[in-house]
Short mmCIF file of C-alpha atoms in Angstrom, two decimals:
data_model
loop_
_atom_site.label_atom_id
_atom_site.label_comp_id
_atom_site.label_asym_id
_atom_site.label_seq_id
_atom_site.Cartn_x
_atom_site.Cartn_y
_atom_site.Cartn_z
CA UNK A 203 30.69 6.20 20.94
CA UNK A 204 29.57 3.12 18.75
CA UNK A 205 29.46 3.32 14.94
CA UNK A 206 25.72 3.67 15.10
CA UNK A 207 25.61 6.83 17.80
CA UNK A 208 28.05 8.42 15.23
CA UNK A 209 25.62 8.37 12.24
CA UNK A 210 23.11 9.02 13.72
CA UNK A 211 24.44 12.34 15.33
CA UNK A 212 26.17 13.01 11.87
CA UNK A 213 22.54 12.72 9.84
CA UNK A 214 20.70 14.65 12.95
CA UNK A 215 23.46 17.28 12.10
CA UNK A 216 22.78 17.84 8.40
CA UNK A 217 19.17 17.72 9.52
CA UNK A 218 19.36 20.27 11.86
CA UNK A 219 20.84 22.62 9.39
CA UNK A 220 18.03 21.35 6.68
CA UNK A 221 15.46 22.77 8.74
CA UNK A 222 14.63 26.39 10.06
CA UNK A 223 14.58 27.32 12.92
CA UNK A 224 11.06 28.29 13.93
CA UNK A 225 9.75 24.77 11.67
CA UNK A 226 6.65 23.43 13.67
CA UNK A 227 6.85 20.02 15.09
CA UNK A 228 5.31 16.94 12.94
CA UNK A 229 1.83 17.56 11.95
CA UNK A 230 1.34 20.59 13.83
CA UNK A 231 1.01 23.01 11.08
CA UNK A 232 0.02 22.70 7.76
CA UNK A 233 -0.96 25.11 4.98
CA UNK A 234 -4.52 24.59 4.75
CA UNK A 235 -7.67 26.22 6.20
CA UNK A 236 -9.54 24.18 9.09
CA UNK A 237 -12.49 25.21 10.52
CA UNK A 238 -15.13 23.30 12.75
CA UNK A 239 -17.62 21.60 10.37
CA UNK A 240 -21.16 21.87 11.58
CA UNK A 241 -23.74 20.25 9.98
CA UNK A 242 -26.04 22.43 8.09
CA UNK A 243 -29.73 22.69 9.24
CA UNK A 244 -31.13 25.04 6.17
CA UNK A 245 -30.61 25.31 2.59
CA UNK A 246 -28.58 28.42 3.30
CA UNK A 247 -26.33 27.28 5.43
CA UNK A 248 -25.50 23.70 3.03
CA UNK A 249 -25.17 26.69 0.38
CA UNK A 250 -22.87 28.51 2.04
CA UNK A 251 -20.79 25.54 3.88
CA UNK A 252 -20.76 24.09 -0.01
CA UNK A 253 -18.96 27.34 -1.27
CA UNK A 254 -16.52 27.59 1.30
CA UNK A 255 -15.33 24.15 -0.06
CA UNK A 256 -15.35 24.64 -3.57
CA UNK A 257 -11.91 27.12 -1.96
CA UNK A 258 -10.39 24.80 -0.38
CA UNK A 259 -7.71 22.20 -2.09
CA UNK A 260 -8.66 18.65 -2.92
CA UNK A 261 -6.13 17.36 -1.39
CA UNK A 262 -3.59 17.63 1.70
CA UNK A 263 -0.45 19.95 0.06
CA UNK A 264 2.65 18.29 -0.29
CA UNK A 265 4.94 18.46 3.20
CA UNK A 266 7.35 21.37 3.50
CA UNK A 267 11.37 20.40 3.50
CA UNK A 268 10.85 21.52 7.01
CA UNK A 269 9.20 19.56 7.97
CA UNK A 270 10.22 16.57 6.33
CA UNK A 271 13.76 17.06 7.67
CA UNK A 272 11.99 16.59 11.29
CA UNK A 273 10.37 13.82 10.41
CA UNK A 274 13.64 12.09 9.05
CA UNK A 275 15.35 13.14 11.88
CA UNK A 276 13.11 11.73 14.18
CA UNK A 277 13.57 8.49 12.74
CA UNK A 278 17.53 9.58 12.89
CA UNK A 279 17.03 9.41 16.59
CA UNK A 280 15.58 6.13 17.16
CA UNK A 281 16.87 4.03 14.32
CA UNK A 282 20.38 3.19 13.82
CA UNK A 283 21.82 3.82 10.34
CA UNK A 284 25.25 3.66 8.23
CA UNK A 285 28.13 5.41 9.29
CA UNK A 286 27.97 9.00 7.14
CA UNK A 287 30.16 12.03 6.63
CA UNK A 288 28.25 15.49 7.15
CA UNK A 289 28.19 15.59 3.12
CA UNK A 290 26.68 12.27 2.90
CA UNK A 291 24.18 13.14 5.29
CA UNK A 292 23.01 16.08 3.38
CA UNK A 293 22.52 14.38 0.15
CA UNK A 294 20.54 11.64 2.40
CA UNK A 295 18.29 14.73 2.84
CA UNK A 296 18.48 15.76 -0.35
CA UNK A 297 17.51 12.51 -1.72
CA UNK A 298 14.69 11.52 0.71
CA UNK A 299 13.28 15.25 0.32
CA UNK A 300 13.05 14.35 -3.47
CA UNK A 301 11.63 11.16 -3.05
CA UNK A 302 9.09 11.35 -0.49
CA UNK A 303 8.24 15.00 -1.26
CA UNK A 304 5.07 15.07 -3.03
CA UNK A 305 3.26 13.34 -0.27
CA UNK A 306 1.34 14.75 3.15
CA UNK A 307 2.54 15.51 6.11
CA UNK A 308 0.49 13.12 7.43
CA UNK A 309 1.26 10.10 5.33
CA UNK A 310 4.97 11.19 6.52
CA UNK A 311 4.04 10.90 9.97
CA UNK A 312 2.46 7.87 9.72
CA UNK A 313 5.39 6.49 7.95
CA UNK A 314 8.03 7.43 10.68
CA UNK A 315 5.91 6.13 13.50
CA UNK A 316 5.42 2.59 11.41
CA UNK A 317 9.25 2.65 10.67
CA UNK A 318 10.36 3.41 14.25
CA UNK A 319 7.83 0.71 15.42
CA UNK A 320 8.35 -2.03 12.72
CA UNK A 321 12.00 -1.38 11.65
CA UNK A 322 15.66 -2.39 13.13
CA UNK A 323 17.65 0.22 10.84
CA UNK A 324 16.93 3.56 9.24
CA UNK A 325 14.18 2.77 6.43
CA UNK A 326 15.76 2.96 3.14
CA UNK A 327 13.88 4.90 0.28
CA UNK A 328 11.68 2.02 -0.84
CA UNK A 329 11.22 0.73 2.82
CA UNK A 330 9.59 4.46 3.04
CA UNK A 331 7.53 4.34 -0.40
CA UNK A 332 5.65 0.49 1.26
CA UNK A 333 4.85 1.86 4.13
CA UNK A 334 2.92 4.90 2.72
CA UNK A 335 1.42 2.79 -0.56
CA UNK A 336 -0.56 1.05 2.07
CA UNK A 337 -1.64 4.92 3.93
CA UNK A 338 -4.61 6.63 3.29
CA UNK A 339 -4.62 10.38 4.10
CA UNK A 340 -7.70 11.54 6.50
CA UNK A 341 -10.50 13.57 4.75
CA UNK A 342 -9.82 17.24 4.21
CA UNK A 343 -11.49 19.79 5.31
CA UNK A 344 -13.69 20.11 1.83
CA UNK A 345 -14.07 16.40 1.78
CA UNK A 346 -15.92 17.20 5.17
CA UNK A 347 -17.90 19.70 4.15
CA UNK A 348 -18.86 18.55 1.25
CA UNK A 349 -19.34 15.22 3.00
CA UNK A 350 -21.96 17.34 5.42
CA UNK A 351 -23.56 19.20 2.29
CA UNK A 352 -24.70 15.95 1.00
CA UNK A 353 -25.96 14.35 4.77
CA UNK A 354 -28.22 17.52 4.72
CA UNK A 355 -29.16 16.97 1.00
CA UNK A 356 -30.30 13.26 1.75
CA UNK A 357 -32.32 14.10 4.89
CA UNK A 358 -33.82 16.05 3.01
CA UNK A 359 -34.86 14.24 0.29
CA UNK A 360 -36.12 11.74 2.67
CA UNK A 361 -38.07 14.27 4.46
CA UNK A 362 -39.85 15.10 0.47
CA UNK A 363 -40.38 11.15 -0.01
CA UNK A 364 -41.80 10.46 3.27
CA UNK A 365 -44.26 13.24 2.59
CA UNK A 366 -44.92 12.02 -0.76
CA UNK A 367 -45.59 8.20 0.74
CA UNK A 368 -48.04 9.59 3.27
CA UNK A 369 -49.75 11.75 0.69
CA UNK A 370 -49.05 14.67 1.58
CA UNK A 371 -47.16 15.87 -1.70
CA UNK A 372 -48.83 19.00 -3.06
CA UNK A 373 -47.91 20.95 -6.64
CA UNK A 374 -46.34 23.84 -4.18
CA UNK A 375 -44.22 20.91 -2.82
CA UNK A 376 -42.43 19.97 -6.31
CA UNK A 377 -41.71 23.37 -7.33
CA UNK A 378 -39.02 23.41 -4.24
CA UNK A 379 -37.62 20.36 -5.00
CA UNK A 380 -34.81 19.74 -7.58
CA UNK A 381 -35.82 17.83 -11.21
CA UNK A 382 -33.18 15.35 -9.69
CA UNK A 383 -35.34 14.27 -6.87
CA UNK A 384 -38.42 13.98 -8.62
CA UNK A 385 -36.96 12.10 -11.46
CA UNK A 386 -36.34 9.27 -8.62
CA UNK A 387 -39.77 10.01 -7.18
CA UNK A 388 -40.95 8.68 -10.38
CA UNK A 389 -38.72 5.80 -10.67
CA UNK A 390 -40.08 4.97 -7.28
CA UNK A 391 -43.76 5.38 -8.01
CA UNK A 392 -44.36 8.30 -6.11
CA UNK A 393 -44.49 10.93 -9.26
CA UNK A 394 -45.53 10.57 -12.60
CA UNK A 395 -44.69 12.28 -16.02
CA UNK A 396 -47.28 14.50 -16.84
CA UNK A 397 -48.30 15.37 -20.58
CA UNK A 398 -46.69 18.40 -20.60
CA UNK A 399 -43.59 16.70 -19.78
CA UNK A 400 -43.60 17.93 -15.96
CA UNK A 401 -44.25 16.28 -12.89
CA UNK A 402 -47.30 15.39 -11.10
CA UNK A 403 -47.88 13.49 -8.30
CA UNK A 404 -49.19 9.89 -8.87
CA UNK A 405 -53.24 8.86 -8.50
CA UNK A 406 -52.38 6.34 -5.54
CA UNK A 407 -50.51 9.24 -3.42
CA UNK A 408 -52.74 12.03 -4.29
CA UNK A 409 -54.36 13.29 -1.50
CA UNK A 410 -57.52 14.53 -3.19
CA UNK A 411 -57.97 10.68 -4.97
CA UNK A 412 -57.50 9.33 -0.79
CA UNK A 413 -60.38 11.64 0.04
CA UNK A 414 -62.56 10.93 -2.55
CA UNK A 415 -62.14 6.97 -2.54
CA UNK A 416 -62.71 7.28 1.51
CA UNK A 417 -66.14 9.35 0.49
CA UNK A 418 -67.07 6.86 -2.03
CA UNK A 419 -66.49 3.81 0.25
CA UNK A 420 -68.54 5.99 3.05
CA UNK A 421 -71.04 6.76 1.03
CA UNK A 422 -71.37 2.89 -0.02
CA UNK A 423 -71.74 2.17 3.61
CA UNK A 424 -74.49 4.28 4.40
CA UNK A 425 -76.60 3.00 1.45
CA UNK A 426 -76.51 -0.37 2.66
#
């Protein structure tokens, strides 16, 4: 058995014991809600979608030792390493477990897979921390929903400036809208600041001014 076999059925041994039993594989379990994530279609349903993410964490959790210990060993299997004692190859646990800890499963994955692929030997500790400085974990599954929340949010704001544009804005109309999308009505010409310091839809998109300028120039036209 070379020198290399023998390390790396040393470290897959201190692994083995590292890990329990019943650990899923790599990236098959992690301990965080998922859930499909439909887009909304009413303000109800971006309500309740948006509180069901205000729950859920902001970020992936940090990988289990578990789990960790399988990724490591994975890369025990296909990258040779330094001859090591059982004891050394616990501490190599130890110490990788400490280092690489804090971050995702995920960006752990990704790193064995771009080790294995990239690398001749067994990634030292630093070797592991370049690979994942350059790894970006997926959205979670509140960055999704929230992500959906505001796609509904923008349609339909689009939906209130289209029908502002084509003059079909009424006072009933602003009173379900939030002071957030009038304020850019406004910007955009649309609205204007009333003296009472409310909103009011401006002259050139009221629908009562289109009328009476099309009776006026009618009117004109008959006289003639």
């Amino acid at each position: 058995m070379t020198e290399a076999h023998t390390a790396a059925k040393t470290i897959g041994s201190a692994l083995a014991r590292a890990m329990s039993t019943d650990s899923p594989p790599p990236c098959e379990r992690l301990p965080i809600e998922h859930r499909e994530i439909a887009a909304p279609t009413t303000a109800e349903e971006a309500r309740a979608l948006r509180e069901w993410a205000e729950t859920q964490p902001k970020r992936w959790p940090p990988i289990e030792t578990g789990q960790l210990a399988r990724h490591l060993q994975f890369m025990t299997a296909t990258l040779p390493a330094k001859n090591l004692d059982e004891d050394s190859g616990r501490k190599r646990v130890a110490v990788y477990s400490r280092i690489l800890g804090g971050y995702s499963d995920h960006a752990i994955a990704h790193m064995a897979l771009i080790a294995c692929s990239t690398l001749e030997w067994f990634p030292t500790p630093s070797q592991c921390l370049e690979i994942l400085a350059a790894y970006t974990d997926p959205p979670t599954p509140r960055d999704r929903a929230l992500a959906a929340c505001h796609g509904y949010a923008q349609r339909q704001f689009e939906t209130f400036r289209a029908a502002l544009k084509a003059g079909e804005g009424t006072a009933e109309l602003l009173e379900t809208v939030p002071d957030q999308w009038k304020r850019i009505a406004v910007e955009q010409g649309f609205l204007r600041w009333s003296r009472g310091g409310g909103f009011v839809i401006a002259d050139r998109y009221r629908r009562a001014a289109k009328d009476d300028a099309a009776e006026a120039a009618t009117e004109a036209s008959e006289g003639q």
